[in-house]
Short mmCIF file of C-alpha atoms in Angstrom, two decimals:
data_model
loop_
_atom_site.label_atom_id
_atom_site.label_comp_id
_atom_site.label_asym_id
_atom_site.label_seq_id
_atom_site.Cartn_x
_atom_site.Cartn_y
_atom_site.Cartn_z
CA MET A 1 -10.85 4.94 10.13
CA ILE A 2 -14.04 4.79 8.03
CA PRO A 3 -14.93 1.19 7.13
CA ALA A 4 -14.83 0.05 3.53
CA GLU A 5 -18.59 -0.45 3.53
CA ALA A 6 -18.99 3.32 3.80
CA GLY A 7 -17.78 3.59 0.19
CA ARG A 8 -20.35 4.99 -2.20
CA PRO A 9 -21.89 2.39 -4.57
CA SER A 10 -21.07 2.72 -8.23
CA HIS A 11 -24.61 3.74 -9.24
CA GLU A 12 -24.35 6.71 -6.87
CA VAL A 13 -21.04 7.69 -8.46
CA PHE A 14 -22.76 8.02 -11.82
CA ALA A 15 -25.75 9.82 -10.32
CA GLY A 16 -23.42 12.65 -9.30
CA ALA A 17 -21.84 13.01 -12.72
CA ASP A 18 -24.28 15.56 -14.15
CA ALA A 19 -23.55 18.00 -11.35
CA ARG A 20 -19.85 17.90 -12.20
CA THR A 21 -20.01 18.46 -15.96
CA ALA A 22 -19.84 22.23 -15.62
CA ARG A 23 -16.25 22.11 -14.31
CA LYS A 24 -13.12 20.07 -14.55
CA PRO A 25 -12.90 17.37 -11.86
CA HIS A 26 -10.58 18.03 -8.94
CA LEU A 27 -7.74 15.59 -8.31
CA ALA A 28 -5.79 14.55 -5.22
CA VAL A 29 -2.42 12.79 -5.55
CA VAL A 30 -1.72 10.89 -2.33
CA GLY A 31 1.95 9.98 -2.04
CA ALA A 32 3.04 12.83 -4.29
CA THR A 33 6.61 12.96 -2.96
CA GLY A 34 7.48 9.30 -3.62
CA ALA A 35 9.34 7.84 -6.61
CA VAL A 36 6.15 6.93 -8.46
CA GLY A 37 4.45 10.14 -7.31
CA SER A 38 7.12 12.28 -8.92
CA VAL A 39 6.73 10.39 -12.22
CA LEU A 40 2.96 10.77 -11.95
CA LEU A 41 3.24 14.55 -11.58
CA GLY A 42 5.36 14.64 -14.73
CA ILE A 43 2.78 12.60 -16.63
CA LEU A 44 -0.06 14.83 -15.43
CA SER A 45 1.92 17.79 -16.74
CA GLU A 46 2.50 16.11 -20.12
CA HIS A 47 -1.08 14.91 -20.70
CA ALA A 48 -4.09 16.99 -21.72
CA ASP A 49 -5.13 19.43 -19.01
CA ILE A 50 -8.39 17.77 -17.95
CA TRP A 51 -8.12 18.49 -14.23
CA GLY A 52 -9.25 21.42 -12.17
CA GLU A 53 -7.35 21.70 -8.89
CA ILE A 54 -4.57 19.17 -8.34
CA ARG A 55 -4.00 18.73 -4.61
CA LEU A 56 -0.70 17.12 -3.52
CA ILE A 57 -0.82 15.01 -0.37
CA ALA A 58 1.88 13.18 1.56
CA SER A 59 2.95 12.31 5.10
CA PRO A 60 3.25 15.10 7.71
CA ARG A 61 7.04 15.11 7.37
CA SER A 62 6.69 16.14 3.71
CA ALA A 63 4.02 18.77 4.30
CA GLY A 64 5.10 22.24 3.21
CA ARG A 65 7.32 21.06 0.37
CA LYS A 66 6.59 22.56 -3.01
CA LEU A 67 6.42 20.41 -6.14
CA THR A 68 5.86 21.43 -9.73
CA VAL A 69 2.85 20.15 -11.66
CA ARG A 70 1.48 21.65 -14.89
CA GLY A 71 4.18 24.29 -14.67
CA GLU A 72 3.06 25.60 -11.29
CA GLU A 73 4.46 25.12 -7.81
CA VAL A 74 1.99 23.43 -5.48
CA GLU A 75 2.49 23.05 -1.74
CA VAL A 76 2.22 19.54 -0.33
CA VAL A 77 -0.34 19.07 2.45
CA ALA A 78 -0.43 16.39 5.12
CA LEU A 79 -2.80 13.46 4.79
CA SER A 80 -6.03 13.99 6.76
CA GLU A 81 -9.78 13.62 6.25
CA ASP A 82 -10.17 17.28 5.31
CA VAL A 83 -7.80 17.09 2.32
CA PHE A 84 -10.41 15.12 0.38
CA ASP A 85 -13.09 17.81 0.65
CA GLY A 86 -14.22 18.72 -2.87
CA ILE A 87 -12.03 16.06 -4.49
CA ASP A 88 -13.54 14.01 -7.35
CA VAL A 89 -10.68 11.58 -8.04
CA ALA A 90 -7.91 10.54 -5.65
CA MET A 91 -4.84 8.72 -6.95
CA PHE A 92 -3.04 6.77 -4.24
CA ASP A 93 0.58 5.64 -4.35
CA VAL A 94 1.29 4.70 -0.74
CA PRO A 95 2.04 1.52 1.25
CA ASP A 96 -0.74 -1.04 1.47
CA GLU A 97 -1.64 -0.28 5.06
CA ILE A 98 -1.99 3.45 4.37
CA ALA A 99 -4.17 2.82 1.33
CA ALA A 100 -6.34 0.37 3.28
CA GLN A 101 -6.99 3.02 5.92
CA TRP A 102 -7.39 6.14 3.82
CA ALA A 103 -8.91 5.05 0.50
CA PRO A 104 -12.32 4.42 2.14
CA VAL A 105 -12.05 7.86 3.77
CA ALA A 106 -11.58 9.48 0.37
CA VAL A 107 -14.53 7.52 -1.05
CA ALA A 108 -16.75 8.57 1.85
CA LYS A 109 -15.80 12.18 1.08
CA GLY A 110 -17.08 11.75 -2.48
CA ALA A 111 -13.96 10.77 -4.44
CA VAL A 112 -13.34 7.84 -6.74
CA VAL A 113 -10.05 6.27 -5.64
CA VAL A 114 -7.47 4.95 -8.10
CA ASP A 115 -5.12 2.90 -5.94
CA ASN A 116 -1.64 1.73 -6.91
CA SER A 117 -1.04 -0.31 -3.73
CA GLY A 118 -1.75 -4.00 -3.24
CA ALA A 119 -4.45 -3.39 -0.63
CA PHE A 120 -7.47 -3.93 -2.89
CA ARG A 121 -6.23 -5.73 -6.01
CA MET A 122 -7.84 -9.07 -5.24
CA ASP A 123 -10.99 -7.68 -3.64
CA PRO A 124 -13.89 -9.00 -5.77
CA ASP A 125 -15.68 -5.66 -5.38
CA VAL A 126 -12.70 -3.68 -6.70
CA PRO A 127 -11.92 -3.78 -10.43
CA LEU A 128 -8.28 -4.29 -11.44
CA VAL A 129 -7.90 -2.15 -14.53
CA VAL A 130 -5.50 -1.76 -17.45
CA PRO A 131 -7.20 0.61 -19.92
CA GLU A 132 -5.81 -1.08 -23.06
CA VAL A 133 -7.16 -4.45 -21.87
CA ASN A 134 -10.28 -4.03 -19.73
CA ALA A 135 -11.24 -0.35 -19.59
CA CYS A 136 -14.94 -1.18 -19.21
CA ALA A 137 -14.21 -2.78 -15.82
CA ALA A 138 -13.50 0.69 -14.39
CA ARG A 139 -17.19 1.57 -14.62
CA VAL A 140 -18.29 -1.04 -12.06
CA ARG A 141 -16.76 -0.15 -8.70
CA PRO A 142 -19.05 -1.05 -5.79
CA ARG A 143 -16.56 0.25 -3.22
CA GLY A 144 -15.70 3.40 -5.15
CA ILE A 145 -12.13 2.10 -5.65
CA ILE A 146 -10.25 1.01 -8.77
CA ALA A 147 -7.02 -0.95 -8.28
CA ILE A 148 -3.86 -0.77 -10.38
CA PRO A 149 -1.92 -4.02 -10.98
CA ASN A 150 1.61 -4.71 -9.78
CA CYS A 151 4.41 -3.34 -11.96
CA THR A 152 5.52 -6.83 -13.06
CA THR A 153 2.06 -7.71 -14.32
CA LEU A 154 1.70 -4.34 -16.03
CA SER A 155 4.97 -4.80 -17.90
CA MET A 156 3.50 -7.71 -19.88
CA ILE A 157 -0.31 -7.62 -19.66
CA VAL A 158 -0.95 -5.13 -22.48
CA THR A 159 0.95 -7.40 -24.87
CA LEU A 160 -0.79 -10.53 -23.61
CA GLY A 161 -4.20 -8.88 -23.68
CA ALA A 162 -3.85 -8.12 -27.37
CA LEU A 163 -2.80 -11.68 -28.19
CA HIS A 164 -5.47 -13.20 -25.93
CA ALA A 165 -8.21 -11.27 -27.72
CA GLU A 166 -7.25 -12.99 -30.99
CA TYR A 167 -6.01 -16.43 -29.96
CA GLY A 168 -7.43 -17.17 -26.48
CA LEU A 169 -4.76 -17.58 -23.80
CA SER A 170 -4.72 -20.96 -22.05
CA GLU A 171 -1.36 -21.13 -20.24
CA LEU A 172 1.40 -18.74 -19.24
CA ILE A 173 4.97 -19.38 -18.06
CA VAL A 174 6.94 -16.25 -17.21
CA SER A 175 10.43 -15.39 -16.01
CA ALA A 176 10.55 -11.78 -14.82
CA TYR A 177 13.82 -9.85 -14.57
CA LEU A 178 13.00 -7.04 -12.17
CA ALA A 179 14.74 -3.68 -11.89
CA ALA A 180 16.03 -2.37 -8.57
CA SER A 181 13.59 0.55 -8.56
CA GLY A 182 10.76 -1.97 -8.25
CA VAL A 183 11.31 -1.83 -4.49
CA GLY A 184 11.44 1.96 -4.42
CA GLN A 185 14.19 4.48 -3.84
CA ALA A 186 15.98 2.14 -1.42
CA GLY A 187 16.48 -0.35 -4.24
CA THR A 188 17.89 2.27 -6.57
CA ASP A 189 20.20 3.68 -3.88
CA THR A 190 21.45 0.21 -2.96
CA LEU A 191 22.27 -0.72 -6.54
CA ARG A 192 24.13 2.54 -7.14
CA ALA A 193 26.13 2.13 -3.91
CA GLN A 194 27.09 -1.42 -4.80
CA LEU A 195 28.06 -0.47 -8.35
CA SER A 196 30.38 2.16 -6.90
CA ALA A 197 31.94 -0.46 -4.62
CA VAL A 198 32.73 -2.86 -7.47
CA ALA A 199 33.56 -0.40 -10.27
CA GLY A 200 37.10 -0.65 -11.64
CA THR A 201 37.85 -3.89 -9.79
CA GLU A 202 38.43 -7.50 -10.81
CA LEU A 203 35.58 -8.68 -8.58
CA GLY A 204 33.24 -11.43 -9.66
CA ALA A 205 35.90 -14.04 -10.30
CA THR A 206 35.94 -15.91 -6.97
CA PRO A 207 33.19 -17.08 -4.61
CA GLY A 208 32.01 -14.42 -2.17
CA ASP A 209 34.27 -11.61 -3.37
CA VAL A 210 31.36 -9.39 -4.46
CA ARG A 211 29.49 -10.03 -1.21
CA ARG A 212 32.56 -9.04 0.82
CA ALA A 213 33.07 -5.90 -1.25
CA VAL A 214 29.53 -4.60 -0.84
CA GLY A 215 29.52 -5.41 2.86
CA ASP A 216 26.37 -4.39 4.67
CA THR A 217 24.92 -2.37 1.77
CA LEU A 218 22.41 -5.07 0.81
CA GLY A 219 19.46 -2.75 1.43
CA PRO A 220 16.18 -4.44 0.46
CA PHE A 221 17.89 -7.35 -1.32
CA PRO A 222 18.85 -10.71 0.22
CA ALA A 223 22.11 -10.87 -1.77
CA PRO A 224 24.37 -8.50 -3.70
CA ILE A 225 22.64 -7.02 -6.73
CA ALA A 226 25.74 -5.60 -8.46
CA LEU A 227 27.48 -8.12 -10.77
CA ASN A 228 24.77 -10.58 -9.78
CA VAL A 229 21.21 -11.74 -10.26
CA VAL A 230 19.02 -12.60 -7.27
CA PRO A 231 16.26 -15.21 -7.80
CA TRP A 232 13.91 -13.63 -5.31
CA ALA A 233 11.45 -10.73 -5.09
CA GLY A 234 8.79 -10.19 -2.46
CA SER A 235 7.95 -12.19 0.65
CA LEU A 236 7.91 -15.95 1.21
CA GLN A 237 4.58 -17.65 0.59
CA GLU A 238 3.35 -21.23 0.90
CA GLY A 239 5.20 -23.80 -1.16
CA GLY A 240 8.30 -21.66 -1.61
CA TRP A 241 6.64 -19.18 -3.96
CA SER A 242 7.27 -15.46 -3.54
CA SER A 243 4.54 -12.86 -3.21
CA GLU A 244 5.67 -11.21 -6.46
CA GLU A 245 5.27 -14.49 -8.35
CA LEU A 246 1.78 -15.06 -6.99
CA LYS A 247 0.80 -11.49 -7.90
CA VAL A 248 1.61 -12.21 -11.53
CA ARG A 249 -0.59 -15.31 -11.41
CA ASN A 250 -3.55 -13.82 -9.55
CA GLU A 251 -3.59 -10.43 -11.25
CA THR A 252 -3.30 -11.84 -14.78
CA ARG A 253 -6.26 -14.12 -14.11
CA LYS A 254 -8.38 -11.25 -12.79
CA ILE A 255 -7.55 -8.72 -15.52
CA LEU A 256 -8.17 -11.17 -18.37
CA GLY A 257 -11.24 -12.69 -16.69
CA LEU A 258 -9.65 -16.16 -16.73
CA PRO A 259 -9.93 -17.47 -13.15
CA ASP A 260 -8.58 -20.91 -14.04
CA LEU A 261 -5.71 -19.79 -16.28
CA ARG A 262 -2.56 -21.84 -15.70
CA VAL A 263 0.18 -19.37 -14.73
CA THR A 264 3.71 -20.01 -13.47
CA ALA A 265 6.08 -17.14 -12.71
CA THR A 266 9.67 -16.90 -11.50
CA CYS A 267 10.90 -13.47 -10.40
CA VAL A 268 14.59 -12.53 -10.52
CA ARG A 269 16.09 -9.20 -9.40
CA VAL A 270 18.73 -7.90 -11.83
CA PRO A 271 21.23 -5.00 -11.72
CA VAL A 272 19.06 -2.61 -13.74
CA ILE A 273 17.90 0.73 -12.32
CA THR A 274 14.50 0.97 -14.02
CA ALA A 275 12.53 -1.15 -16.54
CA HIS A 276 11.36 -4.69 -15.97
CA SER A 277 11.90 -7.43 -18.56
CA LEU A 278 10.09 -10.73 -18.99
CA THR A 279 10.48 -13.87 -21.04
CA VAL A 280 7.01 -15.19 -21.81
CA HIS A 281 5.85 -18.63 -22.93
CA ALA A 282 2.18 -18.17 -23.85
CA ARG A 283 0.03 -21.07 -24.99
CA PHE A 284 -3.26 -20.39 -26.73
CA GLU A 285 -6.46 -22.21 -27.60
CA ASN A 286 -5.82 -21.71 -31.31
CA GLU A 287 -2.81 -22.20 -33.56
CA VAL A 288 -0.56 -19.16 -33.82
CA THR A 289 1.89 -17.74 -36.34
CA VAL A 290 4.66 -15.21 -35.93
CA ALA A 291 3.28 -13.16 -38.80
CA GLY A 292 -0.14 -13.08 -37.17
CA ALA A 293 1.32 -12.14 -33.80
CA HIS A 294 3.40 -9.38 -35.42
CA GLU A 295 0.29 -7.95 -37.07
CA ILE A 296 -1.64 -7.94 -33.80
CA LEU A 297 1.17 -6.44 -31.75
CA ALA A 298 2.04 -3.77 -34.31
CA ALA A 299 -1.54 -2.49 -34.11
CA ALA A 300 -2.07 -2.90 -30.36
CA PRO A 301 -2.46 0.32 -28.32
CA GLY A 302 0.33 0.75 -25.80
CA VAL A 303 2.65 -1.76 -27.50
CA VAL A 304 5.74 -1.21 -29.64
CA LEU A 305 6.97 -4.15 -31.71
CA SER A 306 10.77 -4.22 -32.02
CA ASP A 307 11.68 -7.56 -33.53
CA ASP A 308 14.50 -7.97 -36.03
CA PRO A 309 17.27 -10.00 -34.37
CA ALA A 310 19.30 -10.10 -37.60
CA GLU A 311 19.73 -6.34 -37.23
CA GLY A 312 20.13 -6.47 -33.44
CA GLU A 313 16.63 -5.06 -33.01
CA PHE A 314 14.90 -6.14 -29.81
CA PRO A 315 13.97 -4.31 -26.62
CA THR A 316 16.32 -3.93 -23.65
CA PRO A 317 15.80 -2.05 -20.37
CA ALA A 318 18.50 0.48 -21.23
CA ASP A 319 16.57 1.47 -24.37
CA VAL A 320 12.99 1.50 -23.09
CA VAL A 321 13.48 3.23 -19.72
CA GLY A 322 11.61 6.52 -19.60
CA THR A 323 9.13 5.50 -22.30
CA ASP A 324 5.45 4.64 -21.93
CA PRO A 325 4.73 1.54 -24.06
CA ALA A 326 5.34 -2.13 -23.50
CA TRP A 327 8.08 -3.12 -25.93
CA VAL A 328 8.06 -6.64 -27.36
CA GLY A 329 10.54 -8.60 -29.46
CA ARG A 330 12.02 -12.07 -30.00
CA VAL A 331 8.60 -13.32 -31.08
CA ARG A 332 8.90 -17.00 -31.98
CA ARG A 333 6.49 -19.89 -32.36
CA SER A 334 7.37 -22.69 -29.99
CA LEU A 335 9.43 -25.42 -31.63
CA ASP A 336 7.26 -28.15 -30.15
CA ASP A 337 3.81 -26.56 -29.97
CA PRO A 338 2.01 -24.77 -32.84
CA ARG A 339 -0.29 -23.08 -30.30
CA ALA A 340 2.50 -21.43 -28.25
CA LEU A 341 4.54 -18.25 -28.65
CA GLU A 342 7.79 -17.20 -27.01
CA LEU A 343 8.23 -13.45 -26.38
CA PHE A 344 10.57 -10.97 -24.71
CA VAL A 345 8.84 -7.94 -23.19
CA CYS A 346 10.25 -4.78 -21.58
CA GLY A 347 8.48 -1.92 -19.82
CA ASP A 348 9.34 0.98 -17.55
CA ASN A 349 8.10 -0.12 -14.14
CA LEU A 350 7.68 3.45 -12.88
CA ARG A 351 5.70 4.64 -15.91
CA LYS A 352 3.29 2.08 -17.40
CA GLY A 353 4.17 -0.17 -14.47
CA ALA A 354 2.71 2.35 -12.02
CA ALA A 355 2.27 6.08 -12.68
CA LEU A 356 1.07 6.01 -16.28
CA ASN A 357 -1.56 3.33 -15.71
CA THR A 358 -2.78 5.26 -12.67
CA ALA A 359 -3.08 8.44 -14.74
CA GLN A 360 -4.85 6.61 -17.56
CA VAL A 361 -7.43 5.09 -15.21
CA GLY A 362 -7.95 8.47 -13.54
CA GLU A 363 -8.56 9.99 -16.97
CA LEU A 364 -11.20 7.34 -17.70
CA VAL A 365 -13.03 8.31 -14.53
CA ALA A 366 -12.63 12.02 -15.26
CA GLY A 367 -14.28 11.42 -18.63
CA GLU A 368 -17.27 9.86 -16.88
CA LEU A 369 -17.56 12.66 -14.38
CA ARG A 370 -17.51 15.27 -17.15
CA GLY A 371 -20.09 13.34 -19.15
CA LEU A 372 -17.52 12.44 -21.82
CA GLY A 373 -17.50 8.70 -21.45
#
């Protein structure tokens, strides 16, 4: 393992840009066979063709598989030091421990790493970037690594960033309703298996009947997810908080540059395949209006305003899944506080919540390396 300190300083990254302007930058996708990796390959195929070679990398057990990207079949290669030779940008979607080991290797080989794991998010020398909110932060990367926020944070931060720029955020209280795919393919498989077990039954009317019906198919969840909600996501932390709840707090503070922002989050797992939803109580430094918030959100990049309850118009996971923006509705001014707004936000946790943001950050870096940004 090459230590993190071996990463190339940001000023050296820029020094090499002129030499790369004559060609398209080469890209490595590490974790190409995973759930987010497959979405990422689709996004790379949909977006403008700014990349030269796209090299697909995964574990040795996946080596030799062929995946389609930009309309061509590409063979997956096993993760090793040599796979980063000639690579300019490496997008990582792998477990934290794998990213911690291999991201510095890619940097030492000359690549800028865009990492979707949690390994580097709170490292002060690693920017945590959402292009619609803090794109400029991607340019300062002392370790040669740019981190991508957690999918829960990403589902709401574009909306909050737009409102913060106008009103100045001072406090945030969030309840997050997290889809099963947030814990990967195992979460999706578990939910589908449990839905099959309860379909066409009268279950859910007596204590414990759903738990007995699903048996040992709990998968990554501590309780049945079908016909249920589970007030837990992540690992236990001090004071009874979960790791997912603390991620929302810490990542929001870092992205918005508000280290003392008051943030409280409660994470609940719900029987939805894909797309996270959040209720948001946001208090600001200045008085707010619904009309003003509507105007800001309607013009905000990466946000779709869907807010007409009288016509049944508001976002739901079933409607936003597979789309890129953050969808926001139920915008109300707090009944007891003229400086607070209540919102409901939905976003696809595999797209903007992971793969899309990774692709967008990679495109920012590619623009630098080609002298475009």
